[in-house]
Amino acid sequence: MIQEQEVHAAEMERTFIAIKPDGVQRGLIAEIISRFERKGFKLVAVKLVVPSKEFAQKHYHDLKERPFFNGLCDFLSSGPVLAMVWEGEGVIKYGRKLIGATDPQKSEPGTIRGDLAVVVGRNIIHGSDGLETAKDEINLWFKPEELVSYTSNAQKWVYGVN
Ligand code: UDP
Ligand code: MG
């Protein structure tokens, strides 16, 4: 008797992930991409950009009342940022888990910030914190045509869908 394989209906979502200038300068691009890739998430857009200070202010607009806002925007615009969009089931929430707590002193070992960063002002990576912010951030950083549509050969093995 042929047993039917369980078909998993994957609910895909997308998140915006950026390696900040400290992560780029420290040579951590491959290490960070590798963690998302090995997990089974799919890269749908990537580019290296130096954002203007105005652009950084737009990206962090939610934090404009915070005392660190100006320094944060100066820092984000101080050098190349690797901007990415990753896709997968639960990628927004799980992406944040891979990244770890905002303050690397509180990030668990095994997370990106826990393993690779020490202070909150140089925590090497950004990840969207919810569905709406993910949409807004993807729209801010990427034009629709920069999001690449393709079938990843790994997906059927990651999700068990034929
Ligand atoms: N940040 C900082 N000092 C703080 C809190 C935050 O410099 O006390 C910086 C830090 O780089 C952080 C960014 O501001 O990643 C955005 O803050 P948020 O609370 O959104 O943290 P995240 O979502 O990046 O974990
Ligand atoms: Mg945030």
GROMACS .gro file of N, CA and C and ligand atoms in nm:
model
  512
    1MET      N    1   0.085  -0.120   0.000
    1MET     CA    2   0.000   0.000   0.000
    1MET      C    3   0.088   0.126   0.000
    2ILE      N    4   0.055   0.216  -0.085
    2ILE     CA    5   0.134   0.340  -0.091
    2ILE      C    6   0.083   0.439   0.013
    3GLN      N    7   0.176   0.481   0.095
    3GLN     CA    8   0.136   0.577   0.198
    3GLN      C    9   0.152   0.718   0.144
    4GLU      N   10   0.045   0.793   0.156
    4GLU     CA   11   0.051   0.930   0.105
    4GLU      C   12   0.137   1.017   0.196
    5GLN      N   13   0.224   1.090   0.136
    5GLN     CA   14   0.309   1.178   0.217
    5GLN      C   15   0.229   1.298   0.265
    6GLU      N   16   0.254   1.331   0.389
    6GLU     CA   17   0.183   1.447   0.444
    6GLU      C   18   0.227   1.575   0.371
    7VAL      N   19   0.131   1.646   0.322
    7VAL     CA   20   0.164   1.769   0.249
    7VAL      C   21   0.150   1.888   0.341
    8HIS      N   22   0.255   1.962   0.347
    8HIS     CA   23   0.259   2.076   0.438
    8HIS      C   24   0.233   2.205   0.359
    9ALA      N   25   0.124   2.271   0.391
    9ALA     CA   26   0.093   2.396   0.322
    9ALA      C   27   0.169   2.509   0.389
   10ALA      N   28   0.280   2.545   0.331
   10ALA     CA   29   0.365   2.648   0.391
   10ALA      C   30   0.301   2.786   0.378
   11GLU      N   31   0.301   2.858   0.488
   11GLU     CA   32   0.250   2.995   0.484
   11GLU      C   33   0.368   3.090   0.479
   12MET      N   34   0.400   3.134   0.360
   12MET     CA   35   0.521   3.212   0.340
   12MET      C   36   0.503   3.356   0.386
   13GLU      N   37   0.605   3.404   0.450
   13GLU     CA   38   0.608   3.548   0.479
   13GLU      C   39   0.749   3.597   0.450
   14ARG      N   40   0.763   3.730   0.450
   14ARG     CA   41   0.893   3.789   0.419
   14ARG      C   42   0.935   3.886   0.528
   15THR      N   43   1.065   3.895   0.550
   15THR     CA   44   1.117   3.991   0.648
   15THR      C   45   1.236   4.066   0.591
   16PHE      N   46   1.258   4.184   0.646
   16PHE     CA   47   1.374   4.264   0.606
   16PHE      C   48   1.485   4.244   0.708
   17ILE      N   49   1.600   4.204   0.658
   17ILE     CA   50   1.718   4.182   0.743
   17ILE      C   51   1.831   4.268   0.688
   18ALA      N   52   1.903   4.338   0.775
   18ALA     CA   53   2.016   4.418   0.727
   18ALA      C   54   2.138   4.393   0.816
   19ILE      N   55   2.251   4.371   0.752
   19ILE     CA   56   2.378   4.367   0.826
   19ILE      C   57   2.429   4.511   0.829
   20LYS      N   58   2.442   4.562   0.950
   20LYS     CA   59   2.479   4.703   0.968
   20LYS      C   60   2.629   4.723   0.938
   21PRO      N   61   2.674   4.849   0.929
   21PRO     CA   62   2.814   4.874   0.891
   21PRO      C   63   2.917   4.799   0.976
   22ASP      N   64   2.889   4.778   1.105
   22ASP     CA   65   2.986   4.705   1.188
   22ASP      C   66   2.996   4.559   1.145
   23GLY      N   67   2.884   4.497   1.112
   23GLY     CA   68   2.886   4.357   1.068
   23GLY      C   69   2.956   4.341   0.934
   24VAL      N   70   2.934   4.438   0.844
   24VAL     CA   71   3.000   4.434   0.713
   24VAL      C   72   3.151   4.452   0.731
   25GLN      N   73   3.189   4.555   0.809
   25GLN     CA   74   3.332   4.583   0.827
   25GLN      C   75   3.404   4.471   0.900
   26ARG      N   76   3.335   4.399   0.986
   26ARG     CA   77   3.398   4.290   1.061
   26ARG      C   78   3.404   4.159   0.982
   27GLY      N   79   3.353   4.162   0.858
   27GLY     CA   80   3.363   4.042   0.774
   27GLY      C   81   3.266   3.934   0.813
   28LEU      N   82   3.147   3.975   0.861
   28LEU     CA   83   3.050   3.877   0.911
   28LEU      C   84   2.936   3.848   0.813
   29ILE      N   85   2.946   3.899   0.691
   29ILE     CA   86   2.837   3.879   0.594
   29ILE      C   87   2.810   3.730   0.570
   30ALA      N   88   2.913   3.657   0.537
   30ALA     CA   89   2.893   3.516   0.503
   30ALA      C   90   2.840   3.437   0.623
   31GLU      N   91   2.896   3.466   0.740
   31GLU     CA   92   2.853   3.399   0.863
   31GLU      C   93   2.703   3.421   0.889
   32ILE      N   94   2.659   3.544   0.871
   32ILE     CA   95   2.519   3.577   0.900
   32ILE      C   96   2.426   3.520   0.794
   33ILE      N   97   2.461   3.538   0.668
   33ILE     CA   98   2.378   3.482   0.560
   33ILE      C   99   2.367   3.331   0.578
   34SER      N  100   2.478   3.270   0.614
   34SER     CA  101   2.482   3.125   0.629
   34SER      C  102   2.381   3.075   0.732
   35ARG      N  103   2.362   3.151   0.839
   35ARG     CA  104   2.268   3.106   0.944
   35ARG      C  105   2.125   3.106   0.893
   36PHE      N  106   2.088   3.207   0.816
   36PHE     CA  107   1.952   3.211   0.759
   36PHE      C  108   1.936   3.104   0.651
   37GLU      N  109   2.041   3.087   0.572
   37GLU     CA  110   2.036   2.991   0.461
   37GLU      C  111   2.027   2.848   0.512
   38ARG      N  112   2.110   2.814   0.611
   38ARG     CA  113   2.112   2.677   0.664
   38ARG      C  114   1.982   2.643   0.735
   39LYS      N  115   1.919   2.744   0.796
   39LYS     CA  116   1.791   2.720   0.862
   39LYS      C  117   1.686   2.669   0.763
   40GLY      N  118   1.696   2.717   0.639
   40GLY     CA  119   1.598   2.678   0.537
   40GLY      C  120   1.520   2.795   0.481
   41PHE      N  121   1.556   2.916   0.523
   41PHE     CA  122   1.490   3.034   0.468
   41PHE      C  123   1.548   3.064   0.329
   42LYS      N  124   1.469   3.137   0.252
   42LYS     CA  125   1.505   3.163   0.112
   42LYS      C  126   1.536   3.311   0.091
   43LEU      N  127   1.650   3.338   0.031
   43LEU     CA  128   1.691   3.476   0.001
   43LEU      C  129   1.618   3.524  -0.123
   44VAL      N  130   1.545   3.634  -0.112
   44VAL     CA  131   1.474   3.684  -0.231
   44VAL      C  132   1.525   3.820  -0.279
   45ALA      N  133   1.607   3.887  -0.199
   45ALA     CA  134   1.668   4.012  -0.245
   45ALA      C  135   1.790   4.042  -0.160
   46VAL      N  136   1.890   4.102  -0.223
   46VAL     CA  137   2.011   4.141  -0.150
   46VAL      C  138   2.083   4.253  -0.224
   47LYS      N  139   2.129   4.353  -0.149
   47LYS     CA  140   2.214   4.458  -0.209
   47LYS      C  141   2.297   4.526  -0.101
   48LEU      N  142   2.414   4.575  -0.145
   48LEU     CA  143   2.504   4.647  -0.055
   48LEU      C  144   2.487   4.797  -0.082
   49VAL      N  145   2.446   4.872   0.020
   49VAL     CA  146   2.420   5.015   0.000
   49VAL      C  147   2.474   5.097   0.118
   50VAL      N  148   2.510   5.221   0.089
   50VAL     CA  149   2.540   5.315   0.197
   50VAL      C  150   2.420   5.408   0.207
   51PRO      N  151   2.336   5.390   0.309
   51PRO     CA  152   2.217   5.474   0.319
   51PRO      C  153   2.253   5.616   0.360
   52SER      N  154   2.176   5.713   0.315
   52SER     CA  155   2.196   5.851   0.361
   52SER      C  156   2.143   5.861   0.504
   53LYS      N  157   2.179   5.969   0.571
   53LYS     CA  158   2.128   5.989   0.707
   53LYS      C  159   1.975   6.003   0.705
   54GLU      N  160   1.922   6.071   0.604
   54GLU     CA  161   1.776   6.088   0.591
   54GLU      C  162   1.709   5.952   0.576
   55PHE      N  163   1.772   5.865   0.498
   55PHE     CA  164   1.717   5.732   0.477
   55PHE      C  165   1.719   5.653   0.608
   56ALA      N  166   1.829   5.663   0.681
   56ALA     CA  167   1.840   5.595   0.810
   56ALA      C  168   1.732   5.645   0.906
   57GLN      N  169   1.704   5.775   0.902
   57GLN     CA  170   1.599   5.833   0.989
   57GLN      C  171   1.462   5.777   0.953
   58LYS      N  172   1.440   5.755   0.822
   58LYS     CA  173   1.312   5.694   0.780
   58LYS      C  174   1.304   5.551   0.831
   59HIS      N  175   1.413   5.479   0.815
   59HIS     CA  176   1.415   5.338   0.858
   59HIS      C  177   1.386   5.326   1.007
   60TYR      N  178   1.444   5.415   1.087
   60TYR     CA  179   1.428   5.407   1.233
   60TYR      C  180   1.326   5.508   1.286
   61HIS      N  181   1.230   5.551   1.203
   61HIS     CA  182   1.139   5.659   1.242
   61HIS      C  183   1.066   5.633   1.374
   62ASP      N  184   1.039   5.506   1.402
   62ASP     CA  185   0.969   5.470   1.527
   62ASP      C  186   1.048   5.510   1.652
   63LEU      N  187   1.179   5.528   1.635
   63LEU     CA  188   1.267   5.551   1.751
   63LEU      C  189   1.309   5.698   1.763
   64LYS      N  190   1.241   5.787   1.689
   64LYS     CA  191   1.292   5.926   1.681
   64LYS      C  192   1.293   6.001   1.812
   65GLU      N  193   1.213   5.956   1.908
   65GLU     CA  194   1.213   6.024   2.040
   65GLU      C  195   1.322   5.970   2.134
   66ARG      N  196   1.387   5.862   2.093
   66ARG     CA  197   1.485   5.800   2.184
   66ARG      C  198   1.618   5.876   2.183
   67PRO      N  199   1.687   5.877   2.297
   67PRO     CA  200   1.812   5.955   2.306
   67PRO      C  201   1.922   5.906   2.211
   68PHE      N  202   1.917   5.779   2.174
   68PHE     CA  203   2.022   5.723   2.088
   68PHE      C  204   1.991   5.737   1.940
   69PHE      N  205   1.873   5.799   1.907
   69PHE     CA  206   1.827   5.804   1.767
   69PHE      C  207   1.930   5.867   1.673
   70ASN      N  208   1.982   5.983   1.711
   70ASN     CA  209   2.073   6.054   1.622
   70ASN      C  210   2.202   5.974   1.597
   71GLY      N  211   2.259   5.923   1.704
   71GLY     CA  212   2.381   5.843   1.691
   71GLY      C  213   2.357   5.716   1.610
   72LEU      N  214   2.241   5.657   1.631
   72LEU     CA  215   2.205   5.535   1.558
   72LEU      C  216   2.195   5.562   1.408
   73CYS      N  217   2.132   5.675   1.372
   73CYS     CA  218   2.117   5.708   1.230
   73CYS      C  219   2.250   5.748   1.168
   74ASP      N  220   2.333   5.818   1.245
   74ASP     CA  221   2.469   5.849   1.198
   74ASP      C  222   2.544   5.719   1.170
   75PHE      N  223   2.530   5.624   1.262
   75PHE     CA  224   2.604   5.499   1.247
   75PHE      C  225   2.554   5.418   1.127
   76LEU      N  226   2.422   5.406   1.112
   76LEU     CA  227   2.369   5.325   1.002
   76LEU      C  228   2.411   5.382   0.866
   77SER      N  229   2.428   5.515   0.862
   77SER     CA  230   2.463   5.578   0.734
   77SER      C  231   2.615   5.597   0.719
   78SER      N  232   2.693   5.537   0.809
   78SER     CA  233   2.838   5.561   0.809
   78SER      C  234   2.914   5.470   0.714
   79GLY      N  235   2.848   5.373   0.654
   79GLY     CA  236   2.919   5.280   0.567
   79GLY      C  237   2.824   5.181   0.505
   80PRO      N  238   2.878   5.081   0.436
   80PRO     CA  239   2.792   4.986   0.365
   80PRO      C  240   2.706   4.901   0.459
   81VAL      N  241   2.582   4.885   0.416
   81VAL     CA  242   2.484   4.800   0.484
   81VAL      C  243   2.442   4.693   0.385
   82LEU      N  244   2.437   4.568   0.428
   82LEU     CA  245   2.388   4.462   0.338
   82LEU      C  246   2.239   4.442   0.367
   83ALA      N  247   2.157   4.492   0.273
   83ALA     CA  248   2.011   4.485   0.288
   83ALA      C  249   1.960   4.358   0.221
   84MET      N  250   1.872   4.289   0.292
   84MET     CA  251   1.822   4.161   0.238
   84MET      C  252   1.674   4.143   0.268
   85VAL      N  253   1.611   4.060   0.185
   85VAL     CA  254   1.477   4.011   0.215
   85VAL      C  255   1.484   3.859   0.219
   86TRP      N  256   1.435   3.803   0.329
   86TRP     CA  257   1.432   3.657   0.345
   86TRP      C  258   1.287   3.612   0.353
   87GLU      N  259   1.262   3.496   0.297
   87GLU     CA  260   1.125   3.441   0.291
   87GLU      C  261   1.120   3.304   0.356
   88GLY      N  262   1.006   3.276   0.420
   88GLY     CA  263   0.986   3.143   0.476
   88GLY      C  264   0.872   3.142   0.575
   89GLU      N  265   0.833   3.025   0.615
   89GLU     CA  266   0.727   3.015   0.715
   89GLU      C  267   0.782   3.064   0.850
   90GLY      N  268   0.715   3.161   0.907
   90GLY     CA  269   0.755   3.214   1.038
   90GLY      C  270   0.883   3.294   1.038
   91VAL      N  271   0.926   3.340   0.921
   91VAL     CA  272   1.061   3.401   0.912
   91VAL      C  273   1.072   3.532   0.990
   92ILE      N  274   0.962   3.604   1.011
   92ILE     CA  275   0.972   3.731   1.084
   92ILE      C  276   1.009   3.702   1.230
   93LYS      N  277   0.930   3.619   1.294
   93LYS     CA  278   0.953   3.588   1.435
   93LYS      C  279   1.081   3.505   1.455
   94TYR      N  280   1.099   3.405   1.368
   94TYR     CA  281   1.216   3.320   1.387
   94TYR      C  282   1.345   3.392   1.349
   95GLY      N  283   1.334   3.484   1.253
   95GLY     CA  284   1.450   3.567   1.218
   95GLY      C  285   1.498   3.644   1.340
   96ARG      N  286   1.403   3.696   1.418
   96ARG     CA  287   1.437   3.769   1.541
   96ARG      C  288   1.503   3.674   1.643
   97LYS      N  289   1.458   3.549   1.643
   97LYS     CA  290   1.521   3.451   1.733
   97LYS      C  291   1.665   3.423   1.693
   98LEU      N  292   1.686   3.408   1.562
   98LEU     CA  293   1.823   3.385   1.513
   98LEU      C  294   1.912   3.504   1.550
   99ILE      N  295   1.855   3.624   1.544
   99ILE     CA  296   1.932   3.746   1.572
   99ILE      C  297   1.964   3.758   1.721
  100GLY      N  298   1.867   3.732   1.807
  100GLY     CA  299   1.888   3.744   1.951
  100GLY      C  300   1.844   3.879   2.004
  101ALA      N  301   1.850   3.896   2.135
  101ALA     CA  302   1.803   4.017   2.202
  101ALA      C  303   1.881   4.140   2.155
  102THR      N  304   1.814   4.256   2.161
  102THR     CA  305   1.873   4.382   2.114
  102THR      C  306   2.009   4.409   2.179
  103ASP      N  307   2.018   4.388   2.310
  103ASP     CA  308   2.144   4.408   2.382
  103ASP      C  309   2.223   4.277   2.381
  104PRO      N  310   2.336   4.275   2.313
  104PRO     CA  311   2.414   4.150   2.303
  104PRO      C  312   2.455   4.092   2.439
  105GLN      N  313   2.455   4.175   2.543
  105GLN     CA  314   2.483   4.122   2.677
  105GLN      C  315   2.371   4.030   2.723
  106LYS      N  316   2.252   4.049   2.664
  106LYS     CA  317   2.136   3.967   2.702
  106LYS      C  318   2.100   3.865   2.596
  107SER      N  319   2.165   3.868   2.482
  107SER     CA  320   2.137   3.770   2.376
  107SER      C  321   2.193   3.635   2.418
  108GLU      N  322   2.116   3.531   2.390
  108GLU     CA  323   2.163   3.395   2.424
  108GLU      C  324   2.280   3.356   2.334
  109PRO      N  325   2.374   3.277   2.389
  109PRO     CA  326   2.474   3.215   2.302
  109PRO      C  327   2.401   3.132   2.196
  110GLY      N  328   2.456   3.127   2.078
  110GLY     CA  329   2.387   3.056   1.970
  110GLY      C  330   2.312   3.150   1.878
  111THR      N  331   2.280   3.269   1.930
  111THR     CA  332   2.218   3.369   1.843
  111THR      C  333   2.328   3.453   1.777
  112ILE      N  334   2.289   3.525   1.673
  112ILE     CA  335   2.387   3.605   1.598
  112ILE      C  336   2.450   3.710   1.690
  113ARG      N  337   2.366   3.787   1.759
  113ARG     CA  338   2.422   3.889   1.849
  113ARG      C  339   2.491   3.826   1.969
  114GLY      N  340   2.437   3.717   2.019
  114GLY     CA  341   2.498   3.648   2.133
  114GLY      C  342   2.638   3.597   2.100
  115ASP      N  343   2.653   3.548   1.979
  115ASP     CA  344   2.783   3.490   1.941
  115ASP      C  345   2.881   3.593   1.887
  116LEU      N  346   2.829   3.702   1.829
  116LEU     CA  347   2.916   3.785   1.747
  116LEU      C  348   2.923   3.933   1.786
  117ALA      N  349   2.848   3.974   1.889
  117ALA     CA  350   2.848   4.116   1.926
  117ALA      C  351   2.855   4.131   2.077
  118VAL      N  352   2.894   4.252   2.123
  118VAL     CA  353   2.915   4.274   2.266
  118VAL      C  354   2.830   4.390   2.321
  119VAL      N  355   2.814   4.497   2.242
  119VAL     CA  356   2.742   4.614   2.295
  119VAL      C  357   2.623   4.650   2.206
  120VAL      N  358   2.522   4.713   2.268
  120VAL     CA  359   2.395   4.741   2.199
  120VAL      C  360   2.413   4.837   2.080
  121GLY      N  361   2.506   4.929   2.093
  121GLY     CA  362   2.528   5.026   1.985
  121GLY      C  363   2.602   4.968   1.865
  122ARG      N  364   2.653   4.846   1.878
  122ARG     CA  365   2.722   4.778   1.768
  122ARG      C  366   2.675   4.633   1.765
  123ASN      N  367   2.545   4.618   1.742
  123ASN     CA  368   2.488   4.482   1.749
  123ASN      C  369   2.467   4.418   1.613
  124ILE      N  370   2.535   4.469   1.513
  124ILE     CA  371   2.566   4.415   1.379
  124ILE      C  372   2.451   4.383   1.284
  125ILE      N  373   2.329   4.371   1.334
  125ILE     CA  374   2.222   4.325   1.245
  125ILE      C  375   2.087   4.385   1.283
  126HIS      N  376   2.004   4.406   1.183
  126HIS     CA  377   1.866   4.451   1.203
  126HIS      C  378   1.771   4.345   1.148
  127GLY      N  379   1.658   4.327   1.214
  127GLY     CA  380   1.552   4.241   1.160
  127GLY      C  381   1.416   4.299   1.193
  128SER      N  382   1.324   4.294   1.099
  128SER     CA  383   1.188   4.347   1.120
  128SER      C  384   1.124   4.279   1.241
  129ASP      N  385   1.042   4.358   1.313
  129ASP     CA  386   0.984   4.302   1.437
  129ASP      C  387   0.837   4.262   1.424
  130GLY      N  388   0.778   4.271   1.305
  130GLY     CA  389   0.639   4.229   1.288
  130GLY      C  390   0.598   4.238   1.142
  131LEU      N  391   0.478   4.191   1.114
  131LEU     CA  392   0.430   4.183   0.975
  131LEU      C  393   0.426   4.321   0.907
  132GLU      N  394   0.371   4.419   0.980
  132GLU     CA  395   0.358   4.553   0.920
  132GLU      C  396   0.493   4.619   0.900
  133THR      N  397   0.580   4.610   1.002
  133THR     CA  398   0.713   4.671   0.987
  133THR      C  399   0.792   4.600   0.877
  134ALA      N  400   0.774   4.469   0.866
  134ALA     CA  401   0.844   4.395   0.759
  134ALA      C  402   0.802   4.451   0.623
  135LYS      N  403   0.672   4.468   0.604
  135LYS     CA  404   0.622   4.522   0.475
  135LYS      C  405   0.677   4.661   0.450
  136ASP      N  406   0.668   4.747   0.552
  136ASP     CA  407   0.716   4.885   0.537
  136ASP      C  408   0.865   4.889   0.507
  137GLU      N  409   0.942   4.809   0.578
  137GLU     CA  410   1.088   4.812   0.560
  137GLU      C  411   1.129   4.755   0.424
  138ILE      N  412   1.062   4.649   0.381
  138ILE     CA  413   1.092   4.593   0.248
  138ILE      C  414   1.062   4.700   0.142
  139ASN      N  415   0.948   4.769   0.156
  139ASN     CA  416   0.911   4.874   0.059
  139ASN      C  417   1.006   4.992   0.062
  140LEU      N  418   1.058   5.023   0.182
  140LEU     CA  419   1.153   5.134   0.193
  140LEU      C  420   1.285   5.102   0.124
  141TRP      N  421   1.334   4.982   0.144
  141TRP     CA  422   1.470   4.947   0.099
  141TRP      C  423   1.475   4.891  -0.043
  142PHE      N  424   1.365   4.831  -0.089
  142PHE     CA  425   1.367   4.763  -0.219
  142PHE      C  426   1.252   4.807  -0.310
  143LYS      N  427   1.283   4.815  -0.440
  143LYS     CA  428   1.178   4.831  -0.541
  143LYS      C  429   1.118   4.692  -0.565
  144PRO      N  430   0.991   4.687  -0.604
  144PRO     CA  431   0.928   4.555  -0.624
  144PRO      C  432   1.008   4.465  -0.719
  145GLU      N  433   1.066   4.525  -0.824
  145GLU     CA  434   1.138   4.444  -0.923
  145GLU      C  435   1.273   4.391  -0.871
  146GLU      N  436   1.315   4.440  -0.756
  146GLU     CA  437   1.439   4.387  -0.696
  146GLU      C  438   1.414   4.260  -0.615
  147LEU      N  439   1.288   4.227  -0.591
  147LEU     CA  440   1.255   4.103  -0.521
  147LEU      C  441   1.248   3.992  -0.626
  148VAL      N  442   1.337   3.896  -0.614
  148VAL     CA  443   1.353   3.796  -0.719
  148VAL      C  444   1.257   3.679  -0.696
  149SER      N  445   1.182   3.649  -0.801
  149SER     CA  446   1.086   3.539  -0.792
  149SER      C  447   1.147   3.414  -0.853
  150TYR      N  448   1.169   3.312  -0.770
  150TYR     CA  449   1.225   3.186  -0.823
  150TYR      C  450   1.186   3.071  -0.732
  151THR      N  451   1.194   2.953  -0.788
  151THR     CA  452   1.166   2.834  -0.708
  151THR      C  453   1.298   2.782  -0.654
  152SER      N  454   1.306   2.774  -0.522
  152SER     CA  455   1.427   2.720  -0.461
  152SER      C  456   1.416   2.568  -0.457
  153ASN      N  457   1.520   2.504  -0.505
  153ASN     CA  458   1.521   2.358  -0.508
  153ASN      C  459   1.513   2.297  -0.368
  154ALA      N  460   1.559   2.372  -0.269
  154ALA     CA  461   1.561   2.319  -0.132
  154ALA      C  462   1.423   2.317  -0.067
  155GLN      N  463   1.333   2.402  -0.117
  155GLN     CA  464   1.208   2.423  -0.045
  155GLN      C  465   1.127   2.295  -0.025
  156LYS      N  466   1.125   2.207  -0.126
  156LYS     CA  467   1.045   2.085  -0.112
  156LYS      C  468   1.102   1.993  -0.004
  157TRP      N  469   1.233   2.006   0.021
  157TRP     CA  470   1.296   1.926   0.126
  157TRP      C  471   1.279   1.992   0.262
  158VAL      N  472   1.278   2.124   0.263
  158VAL     CA  473   1.260   2.197   0.389
  158VAL      C  474   1.117   2.183   0.440
  159TYR      N  475   1.021   2.188   0.347
  159TYR     CA  476   0.880   2.188   0.389
  159TYR      C  477   0.810   2.054   0.368
  160GLY      N  478   0.872   1.965   0.294
  160GLY     CA  479   0.808   1.836   0.269
  160GLY      C  480   0.693   1.842   0.170
  161VAL      N  481   0.693   1.946   0.088
  161VAL     CA  482   0.588   1.958  -0.015
  161VAL      C  483   0.647   1.909  -0.148
  162ASN      N  484   0.572   1.827  -0.219
  162ASN     CA  485   0.622   1.777  -0.349
  162ASN      C  486   0.593   1.873  -0.462
  163UDP     N1  487   1.990   5.085   2.026
  163UDP     C1  488   2.088   5.155   2.096
  163UDP     N2  489   2.069   5.174   2.232
  163UDP     C2  490   1.960   5.127   2.296
  163UDP     C3  491   1.862   5.058   2.224
  163UDP     C4  492   1.880   5.040   2.088
  163UDP     O1  493   2.187   5.196   2.039
  163UDP     O2  494   1.950   5.146   2.417
  163UDP     C5  495   2.010   5.063   1.882
  163UDP     C6  496   2.051   4.920   1.852
  163UDP     O3  497   2.147   4.924   1.747
  163UDP     C7  498   1.922   4.857   1.805
  163UDP     C8  499   1.856   4.974   1.733
  163UDP     O4  500   1.889   5.086   1.813
  163UDP     O5  501   1.947   4.745   1.721
  163UDP     C9  502   1.708   4.964   1.716
  163UDP     O6  503   1.648   4.946   1.842
  163UDP     P1  504   1.532   4.839   1.862
  163UDP     O7  505   1.476   4.860   1.996
  163UDP     O8  506   1.439   4.845   1.744
  163UDP     O9  507   1.613   4.700   1.861
  163UDP     P2  508   1.619   4.581   1.754
  163UDP    O10  509   1.486   4.572   1.687
  163UDP    O11  510   1.730   4.616   1.657
  163UDP    O12  511   1.653   4.459   1.835
  164MG      MG  512   1.368   4.717   1.601
   0.00000   0.00000   0.00000
